PDB file of C-alpha atoms in Angstrom:
ATOM      1  CA  ASN A  26     121.249  91.918-230.028  1.00  0.00           C
ATOM      2  CA  PRO A  27     118.692  94.649-230.728  1.00  0.00           C
ATOM      3  CA  LEU A  28     119.336  94.704-234.494  1.00  0.00           C
ATOM      4  CA  GLY A  29     118.610  91.009-235.058  1.00  0.00           C
ATOM      5  CA  VAL A  30     121.791  90.553-237.152  1.00  0.00           C
ATOM      6  CA  ILE A  31     125.236  89.209-236.374  1.00  0.00           C
ATOM      7  CA  LEU A  32     127.390  90.585-239.204  1.00  0.00           C
ATOM      8  CA  LEU A  33     127.809  94.081-240.600  1.00  0.00           C
ATOM      9  CA  PHE A  34     129.788  94.551-243.810  1.00  0.00           C
ATOM     10  CA  PHE A  35     131.462  97.907-244.468  1.00  0.00           C
ATOM     11  CA  GLN A  36     132.612  97.841-248.030  1.00  0.00           C
ATOM     12  CA  GLY A  37     135.390  99.859-249.559  1.00  0.00           C
ATOM     13  CA  GLY A  38     134.434 103.141-251.134  1.00  0.00           C
ATOM     14  CA  GLY A  39     132.514 104.322-248.113  1.00  0.00           C
ATOM     15  CA  TRP A  40     134.038 105.637-244.912  1.00  0.00           C
ATOM     16  CA  TYR A  41     135.491 104.361-241.680  1.00  0.00           C
ATOM     17  CA  MET A  42     132.976 104.460-238.875  1.00  0.00           C
ATOM     18  CA  PRO A  43     133.629 106.394-235.632  1.00  0.00           C
ATOM     19  CA  ASP A  44     134.927 104.612-232.535  1.00  0.00           C
ATOM     20  CA  ALA A  45     131.476 104.688-230.939  1.00  0.00           C
ATOM     21  CA  PHE A  46     130.181 102.408-233.694  1.00  0.00           C
ATOM     22  CA  TYR A  47     132.801  99.725-232.989  1.00  0.00           C
ATOM     23  CA  ASP A  48     132.193 100.091-229.244  1.00  0.00           C
ATOM     24  CA  TYR A  49     128.488  99.461-229.873  1.00  0.00           C
ATOM     25  CA  CYS A  50     129.267  96.374-231.953  1.00  0.00           C
ATOM     26  CA  ASP A  51     131.602  95.071-229.238  1.00  0.00           C
ATOM     27  CA  ASP A  52     128.945  95.586-226.576  1.00  0.00           C
ATOM     28  CA  HIS A  53     126.127  93.969-228.601  1.00  0.00           C
ATOM     29  CA  GLY A  54     127.845  90.929-230.068  1.00  0.00           C
ATOM     30  CA  LEU A  55     127.968  92.165-233.660  1.00  0.00           C
ATOM     31  CA  LEU A  56     130.726  91.134-236.050  1.00  0.00           C
ATOM     32  CA  VAL A  57     132.250  93.643-238.466  1.00  0.00           C
ATOM     33  CA  TRP A  58     133.759  92.861-241.863  1.00  0.00           C
ATOM     34  CA  GLN A  59     135.801  96.011-242.489  1.00  0.00           C
ATOM     35  CA  GLU A  60     137.282  96.980-245.831  1.00  0.00           C
ATOM     36  CA  THR A  61     139.722  99.727-246.700  1.00  0.00           C
ATOM     37  CA  MET A  62     138.300 102.541-248.786  1.00  0.00           C
ATOM     38  CA  PHE A  63     138.864 101.266-252.316  1.00  0.00           C
ATOM     39  CA  ALA A  64     136.160 100.117-254.694  1.00  0.00           C
ATOM     40  CA  CYS A  65     135.201  99.343-258.270  1.00  0.00           C
ATOM     41  CA  ALA A  66     138.164 100.826-260.149  1.00  0.00           C
ATOM     42  CA  PRO A  67     141.875 100.359-260.787  1.00  0.00           C
ATOM     43  CA  TYR A  68     144.326 102.321-258.655  1.00  0.00           C
ATOM     44  CA  PRO A  69     147.879 103.508-259.382  1.00  0.00           C
ATOM     45  CA  ARG A  70     151.062 102.234-257.758  1.00  0.00           C
ATOM     46  CA  GLY A  71     153.134 105.403-257.662  1.00  0.00           C
ATOM     47  CA  THR A  72     155.367 105.857-254.634  1.00  0.00           C
ATOM     48  CA  ALA A  73     153.574 108.951-253.299  1.00  0.00           C
ATOM     49  CA  PHE A  74     150.160 107.292-253.631  1.00  0.00           C
ATOM     50  CA  LEU A  75     151.300 104.077-251.912  1.00  0.00           C
ATOM     51  CA  GLU A  76     152.898 106.059-249.070  1.00  0.00           C
ATOM     52  CA  ASN A  77     149.638 107.954-248.560  1.00  0.00           C
ATOM     53  CA  VAL A  78     147.689 104.680-248.543  1.00  0.00           C
ATOM     54  CA  LYS A  79     150.158 103.150-246.099  1.00  0.00           C
ATOM     55  CA  GLU A  80     149.723 106.038-243.665  1.00  0.00           C
ATOM     56  CA  GLU A  81     145.909 105.935-243.861  1.00  0.00           C
ATOM     57  CA  VAL A  82     145.605 102.164-243.546  1.00  0.00           C
ATOM     58  CA  GLU A  83     148.097 101.939-240.674  1.00  0.00           C
ATOM     59  CA  GLN A  84     146.144 104.623-238.777  1.00  0.00           C
ATOM     60  CA  GLN A  85     142.812 102.889-239.322  1.00  0.00           C
ATOM     61  CA  VAL A  86     144.091  99.390-238.561  1.00  0.00           C
ATOM     62  CA  ARG A  87     145.621 100.606-235.303  1.00  0.00           C
ATOM     63  CA  ARG A  88     142.425 102.465-234.401  1.00  0.00           C
ATOM     64  CA  ILE A  89     139.919  99.764-235.310  1.00  0.00           C
ATOM     65  CA  SER A  90     141.503  96.318-235.100  1.00  0.00           C
ATOM     66  CA  TYR A  91     141.678  96.016-231.320  1.00  0.00           C
ATOM     67  CA  HIS A  92     137.871  95.835-231.257  1.00  0.00           C
ATOM     68  CA  PRO A  93     136.769  92.214-230.833  1.00  0.00           C
ATOM     69  CA  SER A  94     133.860  92.860-233.200  1.00  0.00           C
ATOM     70  CA  VAL A  95     136.237  93.395-236.160  1.00  0.00           C
ATOM     71  CA  PHE A  96     136.989  89.877-237.376  1.00  0.00           C
ATOM     72  CA  LEU A  97     138.098  90.454-240.974  1.00  0.00           C
ATOM     73  CA  TRP A  98     139.786  93.123-243.074  1.00  0.00           C
ATOM     74  CA  GLY A  99     139.229  93.417-246.794  1.00  0.00           C
ATOM     75  CA  GLY A 100     141.532  95.326-249.095  1.00  0.00           C
ATOM     76  CA  ASN A 101     138.810  96.495-251.444  1.00  0.00           C
ATOM     77  CA  ASN A 102     135.330  95.978-252.792  1.00  0.00           C
ATOM     78  CA  GLU A 103     135.041  94.763-256.391  1.00  0.00           C
ATOM     79  CA  VAL A 104     138.385  96.060-257.657  1.00  0.00           C
ATOM     80  CA  GLU A 105     139.386  92.588-258.835  1.00  0.00           C
ATOM     81  CA  ALA A 106     136.000  92.161-260.520  1.00  0.00           C
ATOM     82  CA  SER A 107     136.239  95.622-262.100  1.00  0.00           C
ATOM     83  CA  PHE A 108     139.059  94.459-264.356  1.00  0.00           C
ATOM     84  CA  ASP A 109     136.327  93.038-266.607  1.00  0.00           C
ATOM     85  CA  TRP A 110     134.406  96.334-266.709  1.00  0.00           C
ATOM     86  CA  TYR A 111     136.852  98.773-268.312  1.00  0.00           C
ATOM     87  CA  LYS A 112     138.504  98.704-271.712  1.00  0.00           C
ATOM     88  CA  ALA A 113     141.842  99.881-270.262  1.00  0.00           C
ATOM     89  CA  THR A 114     142.018  97.021-267.758  1.00  0.00           C
ATOM     90  CA  GLN A 115     140.834  94.502-270.336  1.00  0.00           C
ATOM     91  CA  THR A 116     143.504  95.482-272.862  1.00  0.00           C
ATOM     92  CA  ASN A 117     146.441  95.959-270.474  1.00  0.00           C
ATOM     93  CA  GLN A 118     145.899  93.436-267.705  1.00  0.00           C
ATOM     94  CA  PRO A 119     149.636  92.983-266.916  1.00  0.00           C
ATOM     95  CA  LEU A 120     149.919  96.674-265.950  1.00  0.00           C
ATOM     96  CA  TYR A 121     146.760  96.707-263.863  1.00  0.00           C
ATOM     97  CA  THR A 122     147.454  93.410-262.095  1.00  0.00           C
ATOM     98  CA  SER A 123     150.918  94.749-261.219  1.00  0.00           C
ATOM     99  CA  ASP A 124     149.317  97.927-259.827  1.00  0.00           C
ATOM    100  CA  TYR A 125     146.768  95.804-257.947  1.00  0.00           C
ATOM    101  CA  ASN A 126     149.448  93.591-256.404  1.00  0.00           C
ATOM    102  CA  ALA A 127     151.542  96.591-255.331  1.00  0.00           C
ATOM    103  CA  LEU A 128     148.567  98.169-253.566  1.00  0.00           C
ATOM    104  CA  PHE A 129     146.446  95.330-252.204  1.00  0.00           C
ATOM    105  CA  ILE A 130     148.964  92.519-251.735  1.00  0.00           C
ATOM    106  CA  ASP A 131     152.292  94.218-250.993  1.00  0.00           C
ATOM    107  CA  THR A 132     151.224  97.484-249.324  1.00  0.00           C
ATOM    108  CA  ILE A 133     147.906  96.799-247.576  1.00  0.00           C
ATOM    109  CA  GLY A 134     148.503  93.068-247.189  1.00  0.00           C
ATOM    110  CA  GLY A 135     151.935  93.825-245.741  1.00  0.00           C
ATOM    111  CA  ILE A 136     150.417  96.202-243.208  1.00  0.00           C
ATOM    112  CA  MET A 137     147.918  93.542-242.150  1.00  0.00           C
ATOM    113  CA  LYS A 138     150.688  90.943-241.727  1.00  0.00           C
ATOM    114  CA  ASP A 139     152.724  93.380-239.635  1.00  0.00           C
ATOM    115  CA  LEU A 140     149.984  94.894-237.470  1.00  0.00           C
ATOM    116  CA  VAL A 141     147.294  92.193-237.205  1.00  0.00           C
ATOM    117  CA  PRO A 142     148.886  88.903-238.326  1.00  0.00           C
ATOM    118  CA  SER A 143     146.200  86.728-236.723  1.00  0.00           C
ATOM    119  CA  MET A 144     143.314  88.523-238.447  1.00  0.00           C
ATOM    120  CA  VAL A 145     141.856  87.314-241.732  1.00  0.00           C
ATOM    121  CA  TYR A 146     142.736  89.576-244.685  1.00  0.00           C
ATOM    122  CA  LEU A 147     141.026  89.237-248.065  1.00  0.00           C
ATOM    123  CA  ASP A 148     142.605  91.383-250.747  1.00  0.00           C
ATOM    124  CA  SER A 149     139.308  91.714-252.669  1.00  0.00           C
ATOM    125  CA  SER A 150     135.640  90.988-252.241  1.00  0.00           C
ATOM    126  CA  PRO A 151     134.510  89.190-254.294  1.00  0.00           C
ATOM    127  CA  SER A 152     137.573  87.303-255.452  1.00  0.00           C
ATOM    128  CA  ASN A 153     138.461  84.318-257.589  1.00  0.00           C
ATOM    129  CA  GLY A 154     140.789  83.258-254.807  1.00  0.00           C
ATOM    130  CA  LEU A 155     144.357  82.067-254.863  1.00  0.00           C
ATOM    131  CA  VAL A 156     146.335  79.503-256.768  1.00  0.00           C
ATOM    132  CA  SER A 157     148.980  79.520-254.044  1.00  0.00           C
ATOM    133  CA  GLU A 158     149.898  81.348-250.832  1.00  0.00           C
ATOM    134  CA  GLY A 159     153.594  80.578-251.096  1.00  0.00           C
ATOM    135  CA  PRO A 160     154.440  82.102-253.420  1.00  0.00           C
ATOM    136  CA  TYR A 161     151.376  84.320-253.415  1.00  0.00           C
ATOM    137  CA  ILE A 162     149.607  83.818-256.764  1.00  0.00           C
ATOM    138  CA  LYS A 163     146.106  85.127-257.420  1.00  0.00           C
ATOM    139  CA  ARG A 164     143.572  83.376-259.636  1.00  0.00           C
ATOM    140  CA  TRP A 165     142.631  86.042-262.208  1.00  0.00           C
ATOM    141  CA  GLY A 166     139.667  85.907-264.555  1.00  0.00           C
TER     142      GLY A 166
END
């Protein structure tokens, strides 16, 4: 390919690229690691917020995922890691891990299972990984 790379990483906190970008990647053999637009901070789990997220993510997954260049979806960039950065998340981890799970595991992860079940979904990048997938238990810390 003309860029001399094979993987492009679009981290959360940025923006979703236009269709022409994904078409270019498809045509030139580039792989895309696409994240939803969350990064470096805790997020709430209120009903209105989660419904808004659900609508946005469903629209983007439907728009982008059919491209063969998109091989992986990430839920966020550094949100899991950010729990060590803020006093609030350090002192009330049960609240923030519950918020995290509602957003990145239940809501966004659920969308990925429904709409693109064969595609890899990582809830956070980087991540400490999982203890178990059934039941789903994250490795925190």
